[in-house]
Amino acid sequence: IPVFILAGLLVHCVFLVSIFDIYFSSPLVHGMTPQQTPLPPPARRLALFVADGLRADSLYALDSGGAPRAPYLRSILENNGSWGISHTRVPTESRPGHVALIAGFYEDVSAVAKGWKENPVEFDSVFNESKYTWSWGSPDILPMFAKGATGDHVYTFCYAAESEDFGAEDAAKLDIWVFDHVKSFFNSSRSNQTLFSALNEEKVVLFLHLLGIDTNGHAHRPNSREYQENIKQVDEGVKEIASLIDNFYGNDGKTAFILTSDHGMTDWGSHGAGHPSETLTPLIVWGAGINYPQKVTSQFFEDNFLKEWKLENLKRLDVNQADIAPLMASLIGVPFPLNSVGTLPLEYLNSSALFKAESMFTNAAQILEQFKVKMSQKKETTLSFLFTPFKPLSASEQINFLKKIRLYIQQEKYDEAVSLCKTLINLALEGLSYYHTYDRLFLGLSIAVSFVGWTTYVILVIIKSHTNLAKTVPANKKKSTVLFYGFASAGMIIAFFLLIQKCPWTYYIYCLLPVPVWYAVVKEIPVIQDLATNVLSLHIGRPIGFLLVCILGIEILVFSFFYRSALTVGLLVFAGWPVMTQLWIQAKTKALIWTLLCVLLAIFPLMPVVGREPNIPLVIAAGLLTLLISSFSLASLCKSENKYRDNGDLKVYFYQMFNVALSTYVVGSTHNSLNIKQGLPVMNQIISWMTLVSSPVLLLLSPTFLFERLFSILLSLTSTYLLLSTGYEALFPLALFGLMFVWINMEQEALQHYGLSLKPKLAVFNFTCAVDITQFRQLHLDDVRRSFFFVFFIVTAFFGTGNIASINSFDPASVYCFLTVFSPFMMGSLLLLKVAIPFVLVSCAFEAVQVTTQLSSKSLFLIVLVISDIMALHFFFLVKDYGSWLDIGTSISHYVLVMSLTIFMMVMNGLAQLLTTQRLGLPRRTKHHST
């Protein structure tokens, strides 16, 4: 068994990792020559203001009185500069946003693992190409651009990481810190000759990263007074800094100013996904080389913002976020960042037609350089007779394009030159994408073939070892040797083929994986033949009907990943299960409770996603309800007769109930303290962390009798879950556990109903003794339903309180009892713990079901594996890297979720065994097993 589980884990890890290699490997290439416009630039220096987390509508919209929220910036876009919306891409996080702005490319998903801080890949940026860059702001953002820079010309000034506190009195102080430091920097330069002369050089960048708006948005939501006030403060700060810079340089008119944002924010204060409130950010540009406002009579955009913002008559110039990097490069005359894929937005420039045409030509040449490098890399690693080049940009086509553009510029046909440059840029970008995804079909097929093989193999193992559908046939040695050599030689041919092409080592894993998997399947051909004769001898309607029900069930599960309401439909069908199977006749009360709890749980997937509206009174109510229910349970435990139990054991429950009461108090008082701007009380923080640590210890001190251990698991997990709750989800574990407990009882009834075994007395059933059972029974068709219930409950545990497939449904408010200072990994770990708690409840209940229905955990688990693998195969084919960014993000996370679920369920299976059977301390215990 351990070999099988290890193989399963390995295979699933390969499936999980493969998606990043196939769909999301780094797009960067190295070895290009820098491209620079040969004409003098319009500006000597550039000031870049990035207001982190600022939504376009929050800046441009007028307040309730019809006055602008940012008066200075409003006057700039009406009188001095150009404006528009910058469209960002998923993931809408700070790091990828800044990389797009400053380096001009969209970072691949693999950067997620780096927490957006360090450089997973070295890249070029506008800062690196500048003569000097001075930057002020957050320690999360600035160092990555300094680290990637060559030479010592990018200077950073950061505040302490502890300042990024969501519970702070006012996060706007982060922005005030930046403005104050910039002012003192310019003042000190007057007495520092070296600094003064450096500041007077050309190709200088000043970067102000303003994190206050983002922090206030997370802590108080974007519609709050704090967020709006912060925008006003930023507006005043930008005004002061702009006039300070102009005065310092004697109003020489050689400074360009850009204000934008790295990403927006949802109404509930989060970001990361592709909702328009997260992807639409403001862009206001003014100063040297920038167009003045252009008056228009009408302009059409799909959104209706212009009317709302009263800006219908000023030309709105929209760009993609990566287009801002080439704009900055051409304004101060530095080479375009080497990996930039942005297109220069010419409408922002107020310069000669020649300058525009030359800049556009540089832009096209720089993107074409990347295309050439990418093509030559692919050519080197592919056999010449198998290589299919990107036809529209063959070597002769490239030369044609470049000659034509040069000719147009010489003939002063600038508009034609510009439009030809744009065509070349689009073709080069298409070609880049073509070579980037060149091996996708081949790798995707390999993984799909492995998937199907693995699932088939698991089904065969179930049939062979855990049912009496197939007789074990002695293996034919001669045949199996031939088989072995056949598959081994196939493997060697594949490896040789990959070796000649100098493929990366991961390709060997993906392409060779189908060989052992299918070898294992083909070895079991006698089992398949045996099964076929058995199935054909049955009445044909039954297997087909059973198959259809299975497929329908799995489709509902797949559907629930897109629409949570599918879970509600499933739970309502479950509610009718006792009626459909006549179970309610033998256990009316249990069946009624089962139906009621199914209906109760079915309400949760219809509720809005967690975190939209905090509701602390509901969390407190959940805590009190838990205490009430546990008091009744404890009372009935004390009354019940169990000669194996020591009543001293019941003390543990009092400690656990005290923990729940304490958690309920901490949640209320912490959120109260944060509301009145007093931060997170230290005492509450200590209690929260102590509860987190002590809960599992108390759990392992409780008796291992079925009901008592499950009750202890509920109390332990609830005390931690309450601390991580902000609304109705606090009631979810209670409802889920109630249903799980009734499920264990219902499975007993089902067992009797099918005459599979006698009914053990659940009250005195002990987990530790159950492990000794050696008379495991064979699988029955009803066990497939059992496994399906488990997978369904696991998915319900996952999506019951929100769609966690989207990054933006994480709410930082959930972790405020533990910490309020921004720390992505610590916050992420606590949020994952919150997600895992309902999982653990379901896994422990499933463990109880396996043990009480006398099944080896392996046999039921294998069925679960088949169900989840079939789901994963669905999502593997649904993964996309095109279309709206929301779709792409969701499709990746769905696949990663199902694959992680499978790996996670293997881990959970072990954890559930530990939580149900292990006990700390050595109290006297007599070992009995009652049947």
PDB file of N, CA and C in Angstrom, residues 685-724:
ATOM      1  N   GLN A 685      -4.091  39.420  21.044  1.00  0.00           N
ATOM      2  CA  GLN A 685      -3.191  38.749  20.104  1.00  0.00           C
ATOM      3  C   GLN A 685      -2.561  37.522  20.776  1.00  0.00           C
ATOM      4  N   ILE A 686      -2.140  37.686  22.034  1.00  0.00           N
ATOM      5  CA  ILE A 686      -1.519  36.563  22.770  1.00  0.00           C
ATOM      6  C   ILE A 686      -2.535  35.432  22.931  1.00  0.00           C
ATOM      7  N   ILE A 687      -3.770  35.790  23.340  1.00  0.00           N
ATOM      8  CA  ILE A 687      -4.808  34.755  23.540  1.00  0.00           C
ATOM      9  C   ILE A 687      -5.071  34.024  22.226  1.00  0.00           C
ATOM     10  N   SER A 688      -5.145  34.780  21.089  1.00  0.00           N
ATOM     11  CA  SER A 688      -5.427  34.159  19.789  1.00  0.00           C
ATOM     12  C   SER A 688      -4.368  33.119  19.438  1.00  0.00           C
ATOM     13  N   TRP A 689      -3.092  33.508  19.574  1.00  0.00           N
ATOM     14  CA  TRP A 689      -2.014  32.574  19.214  1.00  0.00           C
ATOM     15  C   TRP A 689      -1.986  31.380  20.163  1.00  0.00           C
ATOM     16  N   MET A 690      -2.271  31.634  21.461  1.00  0.00           N
ATOM     17  CA  MET A 690      -2.277  30.513  22.427  1.00  0.00           C
ATOM     18  C   MET A 690      -3.410  29.536  22.124  1.00  0.00           C
ATOM     19  N   THR A 691      -4.567  30.089  21.726  1.00  0.00           N
ATOM     20  CA  THR A 691      -5.709  29.227  21.370  1.00  0.00           C
ATOM     21  C   THR A 691      -5.340  28.356  20.175  1.00  0.00           C
ATOM     22  N   LEU A 692      -4.692  28.981  19.204  1.00  0.00           N
ATOM     23  CA  LEU A 692      -4.302  28.259  17.988  1.00  0.00           C
ATOM     24  C   LEU A 692      -3.383  27.081  18.327  1.00  0.00           C
ATOM     25  N   VAL A 693      -2.454  27.314  19.258  1.00  0.00           N
ATOM     26  CA  VAL A 693      -1.483  26.269  19.604  1.00  0.00           C
ATOM     27  C   VAL A 693      -2.104  25.213  20.514  1.00  0.00           C
ATOM     28  N   SER A 694      -2.948  25.660  21.484  1.00  0.00           N
ATOM     29  CA  SER A 694      -3.451  24.705  22.479  1.00  0.00           C
ATOM     30  C   SER A 694      -4.586  23.824  21.956  1.00  0.00           C
ATOM     31  N   SER A 695      -5.323  24.319  20.921  1.00  0.00           N
ATOM     32  CA  SER A 695      -6.473  23.538  20.440  1.00  0.00           C
ATOM     33  C   SER A 695      -6.125  22.094  20.059  1.00  0.00           C
ATOM     34  N   PRO A 696      -5.104  21.876  19.187  1.00  0.00           N
ATOM     35  CA  PRO A 696      -4.815  20.488  18.813  1.00  0.00           C
ATOM     36  C   PRO A 696      -4.337  19.636  19.979  1.00  0.00           C
ATOM     37  N   VAL A 697      -3.668  20.289  20.963  1.00  0.00           N
ATOM     38  CA  VAL A 697      -3.170  19.520  22.115  1.00  0.00           C
ATOM     39  C   VAL A 697      -4.344  19.020  22.944  1.00  0.00           C
ATOM     40  N   LEU A 698      -5.304  19.908  23.219  1.00  0.00           N
ATOM     41  CA  LEU A 698      -6.485  19.521  24.002  1.00  0.00           C
ATOM     42  C   LEU A 698      -7.256  18.405  23.302  1.00  0.00           C
ATOM     43  N   LEU A 699      -7.322  18.532  21.972  1.00  0.00           N
ATOM     44  CA  LEU A 699      -8.049  17.540  21.175  1.00  0.00           C
ATOM     45  C   LEU A 699      -7.474  16.143  21.419  1.00  0.00           C
ATOM     46  N   LEU A 700      -6.127  16.057  21.433  1.00  0.00           N
ATOM     47  CA  LEU A 700      -5.478  14.745  21.568  1.00  0.00           C
ATOM     48  C   LEU A 700      -5.539  14.213  22.999  1.00  0.00           C
ATOM     49  N   LEU A 701      -6.021  15.046  23.922  1.00  0.00           N
ATOM     50  CA  LEU A 701      -6.165  14.557  25.306  1.00  0.00           C
ATOM     51  C   LEU A 701      -7.527  13.912  25.529  1.00  0.00           C
ATOM     52  N   SER A 702      -8.447  14.096  24.577  1.00  0.00           N
ATOM     53  CA  SER A 702      -9.812  13.594  24.794  1.00  0.00           C
ATOM     54  C   SER A 702      -9.901  12.097  24.521  1.00  0.00           C
ATOM     55  N   PRO A 703     -10.943  11.428  25.062  1.00  0.00           N
ATOM     56  CA  PRO A 703     -11.102   9.983  24.854  1.00  0.00           C
ATOM     57  C   PRO A 703     -11.305   9.657  23.376  1.00  0.00           C
ATOM     58  N   THR A 704     -10.970   8.431  22.983  1.00  0.00           N
ATOM     59  CA  THR A 704     -11.061   8.079  21.561  1.00  0.00           C
ATOM     60  C   THR A 704     -12.379   7.381  21.208  1.00  0.00           C
ATOM     61  N   PHE A 705     -13.383   7.453  22.085  1.00  0.00           N
ATOM     62  CA  PHE A 705     -14.691   6.906  21.704  1.00  0.00           C
ATOM     63  C   PHE A 705     -15.256   7.776  20.595  1.00  0.00           C
ATOM     64  N   LEU A 706     -15.993   7.148  19.693  1.00  0.00           N
ATOM     65  CA  LEU A 706     -16.406   7.828  18.465  1.00  0.00           C
ATOM     66  C   LEU A 706     -17.041   9.191  18.714  1.00  0.00           C
ATOM     67  N   PHE A 707     -18.127   9.214  19.472  1.00  0.00           N
ATOM     68  CA  PHE A 707     -18.860  10.466  19.646  1.00  0.00           C
ATOM     69  C   PHE A 707     -18.000  11.486  20.387  1.00  0.00           C
ATOM     70  N   GLU A 708     -17.293  11.021  21.424  1.00  0.00           N
ATOM     71  CA  GLU A 708     -16.546  11.960  22.270  1.00  0.00           C
ATOM     72  C   GLU A 708     -15.386  12.594  21.505  1.00  0.00           C
ATOM     73  N   ARG A 709     -14.687  11.774  20.706  1.00  0.00           N
ATOM     74  CA  ARG A 709     -13.557  12.328  19.956  1.00  0.00           C
ATOM     75  C   ARG A 709     -14.044  13.312  18.890  1.00  0.00           C
ATOM     76  N   LEU A 710     -15.135  12.983  18.215  1.00  0.00           N
ATOM     77  CA  LEU A 710     -15.657  13.892  17.172  1.00  0.00           C
ATOM     78  C   LEU A 710     -16.126  15.211  17.792  1.00  0.00           C
ATOM     79  N   PHE A 711     -16.749  15.106  18.958  1.00  0.00           N
ATOM     80  CA  PHE A 711     -17.225  16.288  19.674  1.00  0.00           C
ATOM     81  C   PHE A 711     -16.028  17.172  20.049  1.00  0.00           C
ATOM     82  N   SER A 712     -14.933  16.525  20.478  1.00  0.00           N
ATOM     83  CA  SER A 712     -13.726  17.250  20.860  1.00  0.00           C
ATOM     84  C   SER A 712     -13.100  17.927  19.645  1.00  0.00           C
ATOM     85  N   ILE A 713     -13.129  17.221  18.491  1.00  0.00           N
ATOM     86  CA  ILE A 713     -12.583  17.799  17.252  1.00  0.00           C
ATOM     87  C   ILE A 713     -13.364  19.065  16.892  1.00  0.00           C
ATOM     88  N   LEU A 714     -14.695  18.988  17.020  1.00  0.00           N
ATOM     89  CA  LEU A 714     -15.527  20.159  16.694  1.00  0.00           C
ATOM     90  C   LEU A 714     -15.152  21.353  17.578  1.00  0.00           C
ATOM     91  N   LEU A 715     -15.064  21.108  18.908  1.00  0.00           N
ATOM     92  CA  LEU A 715     -14.762  22.219  19.825  1.00  0.00           C
ATOM     93  C   LEU A 715     -13.397  22.829  19.531  1.00  0.00           C
ATOM     94  N   SER A 716     -12.409  21.957  19.291  1.00  0.00           N
ATOM     95  CA  SER A 716     -11.054  22.454  19.025  1.00  0.00           C
ATOM     96  C   SER A 716     -11.000  23.319  17.778  1.00  0.00           C
ATOM     97  N   LEU A 717     -11.616  22.799  16.713  1.00  0.00           N
ATOM     98  CA  LEU A 717     -11.543  23.525  15.445  1.00  0.00           C
ATOM     99  C   LEU A 717     -12.385  24.794  15.484  1.00  0.00           C
ATOM    100  N   THR A 718     -13.517  24.742  16.199  1.00  0.00           N
ATOM    101  CA  THR A 718     -14.386  25.931  16.252  1.00  0.00           C
ATOM    102  C   THR A 718     -13.675  27.083  16.944  1.00  0.00           C
ATOM    103  N   SER A 719     -12.930  26.790  18.028  1.00  0.00           N
ATOM    104  CA  SER A 719     -12.285  27.901  18.753  1.00  0.00           C
ATOM    105  C   SER A 719     -11.328  28.652  17.834  1.00  0.00           C
ATOM    106  N   THR A 720     -10.614  27.915  16.950  1.00  0.00           N
ATOM    107  CA  THR A 720      -9.711  28.602  16.003  1.00  0.00           C
ATOM    108  C   THR A 720     -10.508  29.266  14.888  1.00  0.00           C
ATOM    109  N   TYR A 721     -11.539  28.569  14.396  1.00  0.00           N
ATOM    110  CA  TYR A 721     -12.315  29.092  13.257  1.00  0.00           C
ATOM    111  C   TYR A 721     -13.008  30.408  13.609  1.00  0.00           C
ATOM    112  N   LEU A 722     -13.506  30.501  14.847  1.00  0.00           N
ATOM    113  CA  LEU A 722     -14.182  31.744  15.261  1.00  0.00           C
ATOM    114  C   LEU A 722     -13.228  32.928  15.163  1.00  0.00           C
ATOM    115  N   LEU A 723     -11.954  32.712  15.562  1.00  0.00           N
ATOM    116  CA  LEU A 723     -10.971  33.809  15.522  1.00  0.00           C
ATOM    117  C   LEU A 723     -10.694  34.266  14.094  1.00  0.00           C
ATOM    118  N   LEU A 724     -10.947  33.356  13.117  1.00  0.00           N
ATOM    119  CA  LEU A 724     -10.667  33.691  11.722  1.00  0.00           C
ATOM    120  C   LEU A 724     -11.934  34.098  10.960  1.00  0.00           C
TER     121      LEU A 724
END
